[in-house]
Coordinates of C-alpha atoms and ligand atoms in Angstrom, one line a residue:
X17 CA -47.3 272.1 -181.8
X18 CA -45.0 269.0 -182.4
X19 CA -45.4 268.7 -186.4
X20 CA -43.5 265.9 -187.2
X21 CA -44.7 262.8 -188.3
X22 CA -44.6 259.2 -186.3
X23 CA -43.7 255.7 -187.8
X24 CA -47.9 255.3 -188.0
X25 CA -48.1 258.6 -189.7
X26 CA -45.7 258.0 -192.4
X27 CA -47.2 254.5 -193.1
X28 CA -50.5 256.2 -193.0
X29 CA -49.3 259.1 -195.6
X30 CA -47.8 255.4 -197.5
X31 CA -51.2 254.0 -197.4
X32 CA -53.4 257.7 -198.7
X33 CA -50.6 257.4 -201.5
X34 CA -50.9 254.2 -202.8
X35 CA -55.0 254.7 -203.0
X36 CA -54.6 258.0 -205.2
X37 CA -52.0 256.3 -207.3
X38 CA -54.4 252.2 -207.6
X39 CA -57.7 253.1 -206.9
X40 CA -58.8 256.7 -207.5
X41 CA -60.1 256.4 -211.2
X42 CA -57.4 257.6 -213.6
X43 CA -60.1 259.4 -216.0
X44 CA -61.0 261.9 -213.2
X45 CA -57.4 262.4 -212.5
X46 CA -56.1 263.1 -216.1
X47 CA -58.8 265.9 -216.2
X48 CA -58.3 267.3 -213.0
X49 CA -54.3 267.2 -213.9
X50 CA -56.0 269.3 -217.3
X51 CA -57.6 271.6 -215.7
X52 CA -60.8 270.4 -216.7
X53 CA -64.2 270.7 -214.8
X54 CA -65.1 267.1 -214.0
X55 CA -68.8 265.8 -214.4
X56 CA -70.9 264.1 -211.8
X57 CA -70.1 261.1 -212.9
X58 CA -66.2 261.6 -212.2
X59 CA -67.3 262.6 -208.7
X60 CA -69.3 260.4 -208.0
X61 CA -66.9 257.7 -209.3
X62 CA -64.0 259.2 -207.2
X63 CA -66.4 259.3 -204.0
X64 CA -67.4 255.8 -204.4
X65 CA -64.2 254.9 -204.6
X66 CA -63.5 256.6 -201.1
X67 CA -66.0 255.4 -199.7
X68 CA -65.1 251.5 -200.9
X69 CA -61.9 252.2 -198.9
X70 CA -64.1 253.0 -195.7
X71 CA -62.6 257.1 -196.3
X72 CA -65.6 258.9 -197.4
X73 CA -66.3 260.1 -193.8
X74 CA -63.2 262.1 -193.8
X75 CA -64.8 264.5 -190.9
X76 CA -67.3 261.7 -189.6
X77 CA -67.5 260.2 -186.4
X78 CA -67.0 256.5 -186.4
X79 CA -70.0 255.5 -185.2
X80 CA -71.7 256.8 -188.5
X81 CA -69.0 255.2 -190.6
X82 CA -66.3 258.3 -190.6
X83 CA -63.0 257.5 -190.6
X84 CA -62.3 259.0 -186.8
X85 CA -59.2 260.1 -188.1
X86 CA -56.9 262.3 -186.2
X87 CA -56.0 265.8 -187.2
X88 CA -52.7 264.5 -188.6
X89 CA -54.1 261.8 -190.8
X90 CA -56.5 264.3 -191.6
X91 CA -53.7 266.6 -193.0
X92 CA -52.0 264.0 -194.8
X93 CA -55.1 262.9 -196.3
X94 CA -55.8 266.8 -198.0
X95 CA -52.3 267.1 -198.6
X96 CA -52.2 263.7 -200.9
X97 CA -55.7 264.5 -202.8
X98 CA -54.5 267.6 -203.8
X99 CA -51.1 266.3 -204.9
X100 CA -52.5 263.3 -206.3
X101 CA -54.4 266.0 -209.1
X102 CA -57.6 264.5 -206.9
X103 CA -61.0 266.8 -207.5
X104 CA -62.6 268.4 -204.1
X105 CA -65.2 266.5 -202.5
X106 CA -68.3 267.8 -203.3
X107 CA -69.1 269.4 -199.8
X108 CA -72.8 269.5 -200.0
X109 CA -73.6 265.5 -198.8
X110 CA -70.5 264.8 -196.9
X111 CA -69.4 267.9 -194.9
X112 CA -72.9 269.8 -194.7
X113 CA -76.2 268.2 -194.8
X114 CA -74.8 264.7 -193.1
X115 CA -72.8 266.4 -190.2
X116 CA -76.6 268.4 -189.6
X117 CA -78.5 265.0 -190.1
X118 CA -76.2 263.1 -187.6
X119 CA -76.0 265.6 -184.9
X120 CA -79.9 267.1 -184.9
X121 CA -81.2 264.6 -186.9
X122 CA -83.9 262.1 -185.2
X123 CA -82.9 258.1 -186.1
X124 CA -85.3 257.4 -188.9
X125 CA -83.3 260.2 -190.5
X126 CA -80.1 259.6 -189.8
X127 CA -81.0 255.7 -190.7
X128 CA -83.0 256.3 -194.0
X129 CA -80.6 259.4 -195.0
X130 CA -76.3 258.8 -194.0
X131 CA -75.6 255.9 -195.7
X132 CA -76.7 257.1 -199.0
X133 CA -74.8 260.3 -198.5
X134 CA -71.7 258.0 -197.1
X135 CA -72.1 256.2 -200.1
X136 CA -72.6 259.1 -202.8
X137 CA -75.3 257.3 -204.2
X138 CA -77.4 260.5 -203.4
X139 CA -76.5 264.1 -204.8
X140 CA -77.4 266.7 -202.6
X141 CA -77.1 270.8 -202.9
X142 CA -77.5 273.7 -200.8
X143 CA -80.8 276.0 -201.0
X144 CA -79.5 278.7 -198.2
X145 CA -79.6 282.0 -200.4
X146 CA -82.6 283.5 -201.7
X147 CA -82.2 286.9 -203.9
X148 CA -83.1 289.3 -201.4
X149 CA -80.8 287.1 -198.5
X150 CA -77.9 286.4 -199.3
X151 CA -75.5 288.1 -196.6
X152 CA -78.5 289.1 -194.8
X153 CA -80.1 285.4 -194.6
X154 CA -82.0 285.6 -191.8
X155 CA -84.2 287.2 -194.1
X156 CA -85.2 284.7 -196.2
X157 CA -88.6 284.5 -197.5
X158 CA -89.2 281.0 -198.9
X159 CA -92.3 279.7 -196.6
X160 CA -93.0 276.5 -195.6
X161 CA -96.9 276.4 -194.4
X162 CA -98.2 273.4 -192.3
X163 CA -101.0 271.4 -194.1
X164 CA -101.4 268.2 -192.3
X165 CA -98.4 265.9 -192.3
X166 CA -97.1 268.1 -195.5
X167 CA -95.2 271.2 -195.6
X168 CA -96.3 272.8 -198.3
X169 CA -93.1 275.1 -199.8
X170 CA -93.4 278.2 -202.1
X171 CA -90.3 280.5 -202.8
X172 CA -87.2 280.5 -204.4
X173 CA -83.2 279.6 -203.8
X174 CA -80.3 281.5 -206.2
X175 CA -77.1 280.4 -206.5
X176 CA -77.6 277.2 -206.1
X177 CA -74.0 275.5 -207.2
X178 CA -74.5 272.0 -208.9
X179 CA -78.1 272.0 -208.2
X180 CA -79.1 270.9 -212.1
X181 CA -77.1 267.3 -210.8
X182 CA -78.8 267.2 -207.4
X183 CA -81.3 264.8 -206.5
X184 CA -82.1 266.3 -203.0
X185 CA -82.0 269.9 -201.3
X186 CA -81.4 270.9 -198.2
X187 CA -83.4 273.9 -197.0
X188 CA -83.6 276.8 -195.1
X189 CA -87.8 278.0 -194.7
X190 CA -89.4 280.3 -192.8
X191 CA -92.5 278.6 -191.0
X192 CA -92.9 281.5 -188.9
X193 CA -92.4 285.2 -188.9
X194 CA -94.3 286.4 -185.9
X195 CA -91.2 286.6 -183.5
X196 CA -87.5 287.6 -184.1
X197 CA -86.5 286.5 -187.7
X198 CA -83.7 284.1 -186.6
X199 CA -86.5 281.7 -184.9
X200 CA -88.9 281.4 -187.4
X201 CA -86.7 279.9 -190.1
X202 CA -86.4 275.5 -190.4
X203 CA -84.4 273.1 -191.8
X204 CA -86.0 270.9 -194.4
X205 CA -85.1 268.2 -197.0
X206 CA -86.8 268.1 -200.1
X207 CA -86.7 265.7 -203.2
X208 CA -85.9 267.6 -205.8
X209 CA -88.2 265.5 -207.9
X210 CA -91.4 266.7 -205.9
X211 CA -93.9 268.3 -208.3
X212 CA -93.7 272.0 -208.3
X213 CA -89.5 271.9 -208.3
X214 CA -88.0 273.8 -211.1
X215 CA -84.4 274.3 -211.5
X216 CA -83.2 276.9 -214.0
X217 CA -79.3 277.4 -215.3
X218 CA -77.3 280.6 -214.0
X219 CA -73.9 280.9 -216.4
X220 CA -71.5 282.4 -214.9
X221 CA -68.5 284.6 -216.2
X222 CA -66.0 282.1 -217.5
X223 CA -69.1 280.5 -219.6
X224 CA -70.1 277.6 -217.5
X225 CA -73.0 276.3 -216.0
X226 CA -72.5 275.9 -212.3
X227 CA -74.5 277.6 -210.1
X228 CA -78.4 277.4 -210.7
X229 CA -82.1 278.9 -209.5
X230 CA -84.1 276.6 -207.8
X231 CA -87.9 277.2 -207.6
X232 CA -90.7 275.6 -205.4
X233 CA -94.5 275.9 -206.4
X234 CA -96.7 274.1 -203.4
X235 CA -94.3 271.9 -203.3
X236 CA -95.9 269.1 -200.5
X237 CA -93.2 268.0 -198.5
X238 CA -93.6 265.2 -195.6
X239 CA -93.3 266.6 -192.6
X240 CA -90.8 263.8 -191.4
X241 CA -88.4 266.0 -193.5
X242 CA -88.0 268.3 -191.2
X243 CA -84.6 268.1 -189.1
X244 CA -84.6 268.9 -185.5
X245 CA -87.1 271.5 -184.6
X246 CA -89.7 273.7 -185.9
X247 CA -87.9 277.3 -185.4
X248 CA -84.2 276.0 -184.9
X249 CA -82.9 276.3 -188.6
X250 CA -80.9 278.9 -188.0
X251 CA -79.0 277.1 -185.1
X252 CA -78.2 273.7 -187.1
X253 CA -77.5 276.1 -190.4
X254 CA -74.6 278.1 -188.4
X255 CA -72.7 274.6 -187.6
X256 CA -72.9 273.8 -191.2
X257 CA -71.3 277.1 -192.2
X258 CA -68.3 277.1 -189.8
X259 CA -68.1 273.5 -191.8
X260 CA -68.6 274.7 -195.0
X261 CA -66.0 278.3 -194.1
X262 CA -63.3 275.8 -192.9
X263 CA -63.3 273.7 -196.4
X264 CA -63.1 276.7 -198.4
X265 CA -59.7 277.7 -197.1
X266 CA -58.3 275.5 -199.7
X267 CA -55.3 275.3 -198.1
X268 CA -53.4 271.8 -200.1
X269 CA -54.9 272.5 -203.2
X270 CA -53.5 276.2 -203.1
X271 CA -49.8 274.3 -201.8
X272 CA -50.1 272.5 -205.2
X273 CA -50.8 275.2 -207.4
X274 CA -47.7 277.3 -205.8
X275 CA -45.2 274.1 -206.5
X276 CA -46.7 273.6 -209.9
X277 CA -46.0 277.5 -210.7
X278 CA -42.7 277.3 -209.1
X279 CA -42.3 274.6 -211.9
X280 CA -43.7 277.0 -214.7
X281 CA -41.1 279.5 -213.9
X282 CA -38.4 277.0 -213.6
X283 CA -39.4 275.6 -217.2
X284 CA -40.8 278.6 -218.8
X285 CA -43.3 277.8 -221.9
X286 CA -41.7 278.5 -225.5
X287 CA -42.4 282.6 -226.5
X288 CA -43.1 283.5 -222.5
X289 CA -40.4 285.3 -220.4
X290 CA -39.9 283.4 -217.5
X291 CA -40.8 286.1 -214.3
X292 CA -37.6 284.6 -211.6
X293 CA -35.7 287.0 -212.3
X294 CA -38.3 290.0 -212.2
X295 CA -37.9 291.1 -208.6
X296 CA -41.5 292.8 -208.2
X297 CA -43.3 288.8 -209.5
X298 CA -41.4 287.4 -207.1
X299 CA -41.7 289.0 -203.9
X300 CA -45.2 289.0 -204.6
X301 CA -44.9 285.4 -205.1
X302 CA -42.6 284.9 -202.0
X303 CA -45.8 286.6 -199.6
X304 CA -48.2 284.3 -200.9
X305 CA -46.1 281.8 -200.1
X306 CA -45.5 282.9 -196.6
X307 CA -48.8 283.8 -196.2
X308 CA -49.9 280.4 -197.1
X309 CA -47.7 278.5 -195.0
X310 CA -48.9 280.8 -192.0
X311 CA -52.5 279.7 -193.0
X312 CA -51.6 275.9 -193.0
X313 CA -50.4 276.4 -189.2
X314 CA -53.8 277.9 -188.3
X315 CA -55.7 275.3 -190.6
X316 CA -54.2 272.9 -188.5
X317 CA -55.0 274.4 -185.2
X318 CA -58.9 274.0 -186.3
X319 CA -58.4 270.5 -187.6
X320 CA -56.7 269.4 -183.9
X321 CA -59.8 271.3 -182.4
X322 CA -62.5 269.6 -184.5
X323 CA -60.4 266.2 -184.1
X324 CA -61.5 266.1 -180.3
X325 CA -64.9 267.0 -181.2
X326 CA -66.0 270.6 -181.3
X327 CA -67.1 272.4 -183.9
X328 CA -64.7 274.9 -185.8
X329 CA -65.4 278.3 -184.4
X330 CA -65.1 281.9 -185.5
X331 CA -61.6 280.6 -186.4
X332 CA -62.9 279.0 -189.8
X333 CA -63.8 282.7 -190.4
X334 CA -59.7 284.1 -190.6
X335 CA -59.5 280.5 -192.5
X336 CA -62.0 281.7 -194.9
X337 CA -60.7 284.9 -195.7
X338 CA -57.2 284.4 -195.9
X339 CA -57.6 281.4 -197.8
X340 CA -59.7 282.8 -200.6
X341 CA -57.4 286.0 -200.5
X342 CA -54.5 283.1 -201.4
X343 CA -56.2 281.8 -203.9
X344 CA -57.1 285.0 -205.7
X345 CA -53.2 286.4 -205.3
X346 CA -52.1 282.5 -207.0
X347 CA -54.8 282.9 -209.7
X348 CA -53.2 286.3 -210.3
X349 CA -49.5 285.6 -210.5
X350 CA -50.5 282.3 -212.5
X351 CA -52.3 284.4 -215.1
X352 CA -48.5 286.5 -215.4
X353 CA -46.9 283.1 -215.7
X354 CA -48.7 281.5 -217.9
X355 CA -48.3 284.7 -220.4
X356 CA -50.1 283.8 -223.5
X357 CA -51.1 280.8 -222.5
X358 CA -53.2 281.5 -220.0
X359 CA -56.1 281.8 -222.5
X360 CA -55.7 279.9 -226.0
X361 CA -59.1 280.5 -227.7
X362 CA -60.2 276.5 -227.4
X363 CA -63.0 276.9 -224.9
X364 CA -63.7 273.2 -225.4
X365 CA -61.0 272.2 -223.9
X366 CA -62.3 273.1 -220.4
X367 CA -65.0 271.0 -220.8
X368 CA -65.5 267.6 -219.3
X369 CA -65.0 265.0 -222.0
X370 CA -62.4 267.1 -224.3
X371 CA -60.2 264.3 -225.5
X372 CA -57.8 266.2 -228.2
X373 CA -54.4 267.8 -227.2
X374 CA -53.9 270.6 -224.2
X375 CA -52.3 273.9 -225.9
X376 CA -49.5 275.2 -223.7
X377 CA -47.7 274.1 -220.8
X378 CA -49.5 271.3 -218.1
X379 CA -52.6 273.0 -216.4
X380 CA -51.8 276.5 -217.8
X381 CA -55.1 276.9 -220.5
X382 CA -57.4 276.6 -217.7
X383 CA -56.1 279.8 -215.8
X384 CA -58.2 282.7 -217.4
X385 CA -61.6 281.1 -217.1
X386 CA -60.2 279.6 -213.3
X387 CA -59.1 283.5 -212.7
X388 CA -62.8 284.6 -213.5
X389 CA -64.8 281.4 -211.9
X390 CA -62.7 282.3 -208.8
X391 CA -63.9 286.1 -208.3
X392 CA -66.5 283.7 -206.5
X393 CA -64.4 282.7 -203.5
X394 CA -64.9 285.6 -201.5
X395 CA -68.3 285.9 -202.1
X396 CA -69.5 282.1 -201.6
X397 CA -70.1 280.5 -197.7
X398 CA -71.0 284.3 -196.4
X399 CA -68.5 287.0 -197.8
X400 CA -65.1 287.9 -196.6
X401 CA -66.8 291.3 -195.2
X402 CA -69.2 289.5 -193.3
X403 CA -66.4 286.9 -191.8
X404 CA -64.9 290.7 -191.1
X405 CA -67.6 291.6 -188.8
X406 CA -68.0 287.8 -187.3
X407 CA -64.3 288.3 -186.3
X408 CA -64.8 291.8 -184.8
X409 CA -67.9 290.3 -182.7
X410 CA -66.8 287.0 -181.6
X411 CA -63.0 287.1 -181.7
X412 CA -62.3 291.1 -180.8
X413 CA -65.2 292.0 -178.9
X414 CA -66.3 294.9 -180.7
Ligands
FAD1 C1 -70.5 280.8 -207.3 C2 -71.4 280.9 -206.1 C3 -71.9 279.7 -205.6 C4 -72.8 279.8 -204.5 N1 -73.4 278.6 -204.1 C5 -74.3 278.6 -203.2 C6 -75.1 277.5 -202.8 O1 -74.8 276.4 -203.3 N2 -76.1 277.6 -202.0 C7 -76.4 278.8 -201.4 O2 -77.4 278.8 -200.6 N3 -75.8 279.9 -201.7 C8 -74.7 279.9 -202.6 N4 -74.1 281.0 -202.9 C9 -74.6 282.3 -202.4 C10 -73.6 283.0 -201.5 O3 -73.6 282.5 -200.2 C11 -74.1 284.5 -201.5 O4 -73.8 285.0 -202.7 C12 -73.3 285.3 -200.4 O5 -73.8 285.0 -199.1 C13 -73.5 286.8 -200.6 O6 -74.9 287.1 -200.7 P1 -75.4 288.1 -201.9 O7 -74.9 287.5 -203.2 O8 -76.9 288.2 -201.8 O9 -74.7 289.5 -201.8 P2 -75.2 290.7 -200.8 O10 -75.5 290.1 -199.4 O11 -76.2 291.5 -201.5 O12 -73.9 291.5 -200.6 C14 -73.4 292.4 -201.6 C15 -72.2 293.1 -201.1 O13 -72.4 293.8 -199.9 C16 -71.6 293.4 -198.8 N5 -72.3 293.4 -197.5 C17 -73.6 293.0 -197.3 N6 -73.9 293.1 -196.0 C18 -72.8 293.6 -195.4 C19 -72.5 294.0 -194.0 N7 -73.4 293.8 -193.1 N8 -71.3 294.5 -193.7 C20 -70.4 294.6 -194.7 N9 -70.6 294.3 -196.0 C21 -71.8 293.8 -196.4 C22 -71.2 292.0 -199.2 O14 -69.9 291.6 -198.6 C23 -71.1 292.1 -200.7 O15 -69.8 292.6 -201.1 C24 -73.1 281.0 -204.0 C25 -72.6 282.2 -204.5 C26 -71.7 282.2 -205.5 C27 -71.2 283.5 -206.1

């Protein structure tokens, strides 16, 4: 794999600079550099501003209005967010529910539905798990009964991350359970302000409200929601998650945490040892690094692969794992780094909107409650045991 750059690369990685330093809002930024949650509105105000520069469709095809980048401008454009203190795309419009509408989705949907999703002028989230299918989703319950040209939905989704901003959900239902359990499930789209939709806060252990219940009481829902098929939910839903698997690796935001903790140690904070010279910190610091540029190697494999077309495979899987293992082992050896630090009893200062002065060094008061928020990594998109046994099956055979 020839990893150097050409002339149009460079210029390119010129060009993704210049936008993150001029036009991505320096608000969002500043907080991001803080290690503060953004809002919606600092999403939404970073996405727009993507999407004014014709780069919202990072993984689009061109015909949709994606960039039809290759895997090299691809790269550079992750590597230059994450440097550039830019927030994560929110995953749920962009890489999951528009990559489903424009590849199984009939043309009044993709018309009425991807430029509003291009645009981030819609919110959407992800109603997948229920609480009794969460690993085991095939056997979700929430039912979906014909009535006429309605569905009419009754059930209920858990864990549903940012769903308290969203304005639409994307759904997996059961409209059948006669046959195998994998055929009777279907992909919907509902308006989350349909009567009969009621969204409840989950808080989670670092004290913020992220992840949500969403509930649906005869909700009536056209039937022109439905994407693709009757019975061929679960087809269109694996697609999205080898998406969703592949963006979790993390890979450039993980590269900017290590070179920000290399700078800790360099410039220890007043009252905390500084760890270089404890052996045992830094060879644990030294395989994370190596382990992390090993990852970026195979992160770029997939990207080349989904560059000419195909889907990631079982590949987004190892991504998944080891990437979330990566960011666990950072949040850990940034919690010894950060010594005392690490947790300075201000919680409002991890709040969106905290204006008054950070205590300790840059980006190190966020790293206890980003420690706890991140036990979620290897549980969220399918857990690392269950990329385990996708591995063993598709990639080993067993
Ligand atoms: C912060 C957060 C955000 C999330 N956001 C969303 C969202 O927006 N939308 C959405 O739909 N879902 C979301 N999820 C749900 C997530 O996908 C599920 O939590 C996940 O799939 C695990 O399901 P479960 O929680 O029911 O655990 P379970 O399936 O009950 O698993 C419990 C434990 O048993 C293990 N286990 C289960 N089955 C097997 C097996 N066959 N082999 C080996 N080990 C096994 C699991 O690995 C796990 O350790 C989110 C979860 C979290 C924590």
């Amino acid at each position: 794999m020839n990893i150097d750059f050409t002339e149009e690369e460079l210029a390119f990685r010129e060009e993704v600079r210049q936008f993150f330093r001029n036009e991505m809002p320096a608000s969002v930024r500043d907080k991001v550099a803080r290690g503060c949650w953004p809002d919606r509105e600092d999403h939404v105000a970073y996405q727009q501003a993507l999407y004014e520069k014709g780069w919202a469709g990072v993984n689009w095809p061109v015909e949709y209005g994606g960039t039809g980048w290759s895997a090299a401008q691809r790269y550079i454009f992750y590597n230059e967010a994450a440097a550039a203190d830019a927030p994560r795309i929110i995953p749920f419009g962009l890489a999951m529910v528009g990559p489903v509408i424009y590849t199984f989705g009939n043309d009044e949907q993709k018309a009425r539905f991807l430029p509003d999703i291009l645009a981030s002028r819609v919110w959407w989230c992800q109603g997948y798990s229920e609480p009794n299918a969460g690993s085991d989703l095939a056997g979700l319950k929430t039912r979906a009964v014909r009535d006429g040209a309605h569905y009419i939905v009754n059930g209920s989704k858990t864990w549903t991350t940012l769903g308290h901003y969203a304005d639409w959900i994307f759904c997996l239902v059961r409209t059948d359970d006669s046959g195998k359990k994998q055929e009777g499930i279907s992909f919907l789209l509902i308006d989350m302000t349909s009567p009969g939709v009621t969204v409840k806060p989950i808080i989670t252990l670092d004290g913020r409200h992220e992840v949500n219940e969403v509930f649906f009481e005869d909700v009536r829902v056209p039937v022109e929601n439905l994407v693709g098929e009757e019975g061929k939910g679960w087809t269109y839903a694996k697609v999205l998650l080898t998406h969703e698997r592949t963006n979790i690796a993390g890979v450039a935001p993980s590269k900017r945490r290590l070179a920000r903790l290399k700078a800790l140690l360099a410039d220890p904070p007043a009252g905390v040892p500084s760890l270089r010279e404890n052996a045992v910190f830094m060879a644990r610091l030294v395989e994370t690094e190596i382990e992390l540029t090993s990852l970026e190697y195979t992160e770029l494999r997939v990207l080349s692969a989904v560059a000419t077309g195909k889907a990631p495979g079982p590949e987004s899987s190892i991504l998944k794992i080891k990437g979330t293992e990566i960011q666990q082992a950072l949040d850990e050896l940034w919690l010894e780094a950060a010594g005392i630090y690490a947790m300075p009893f201000v919680p409002e200062q991890y709040q969106a909107g905290f204006e008054g002065e950070s205590i300790g060094p840059h980006f190190a008061p966020s790293m206890a409650p980003l420690y706890y928020n991140n036990r979620k990594v290897t549980i969220y998109g399918g857990t690392n045991e269950i990329q385990k046994n996708i591995i063993a099956k598709q990639v080993l055979g067993f």
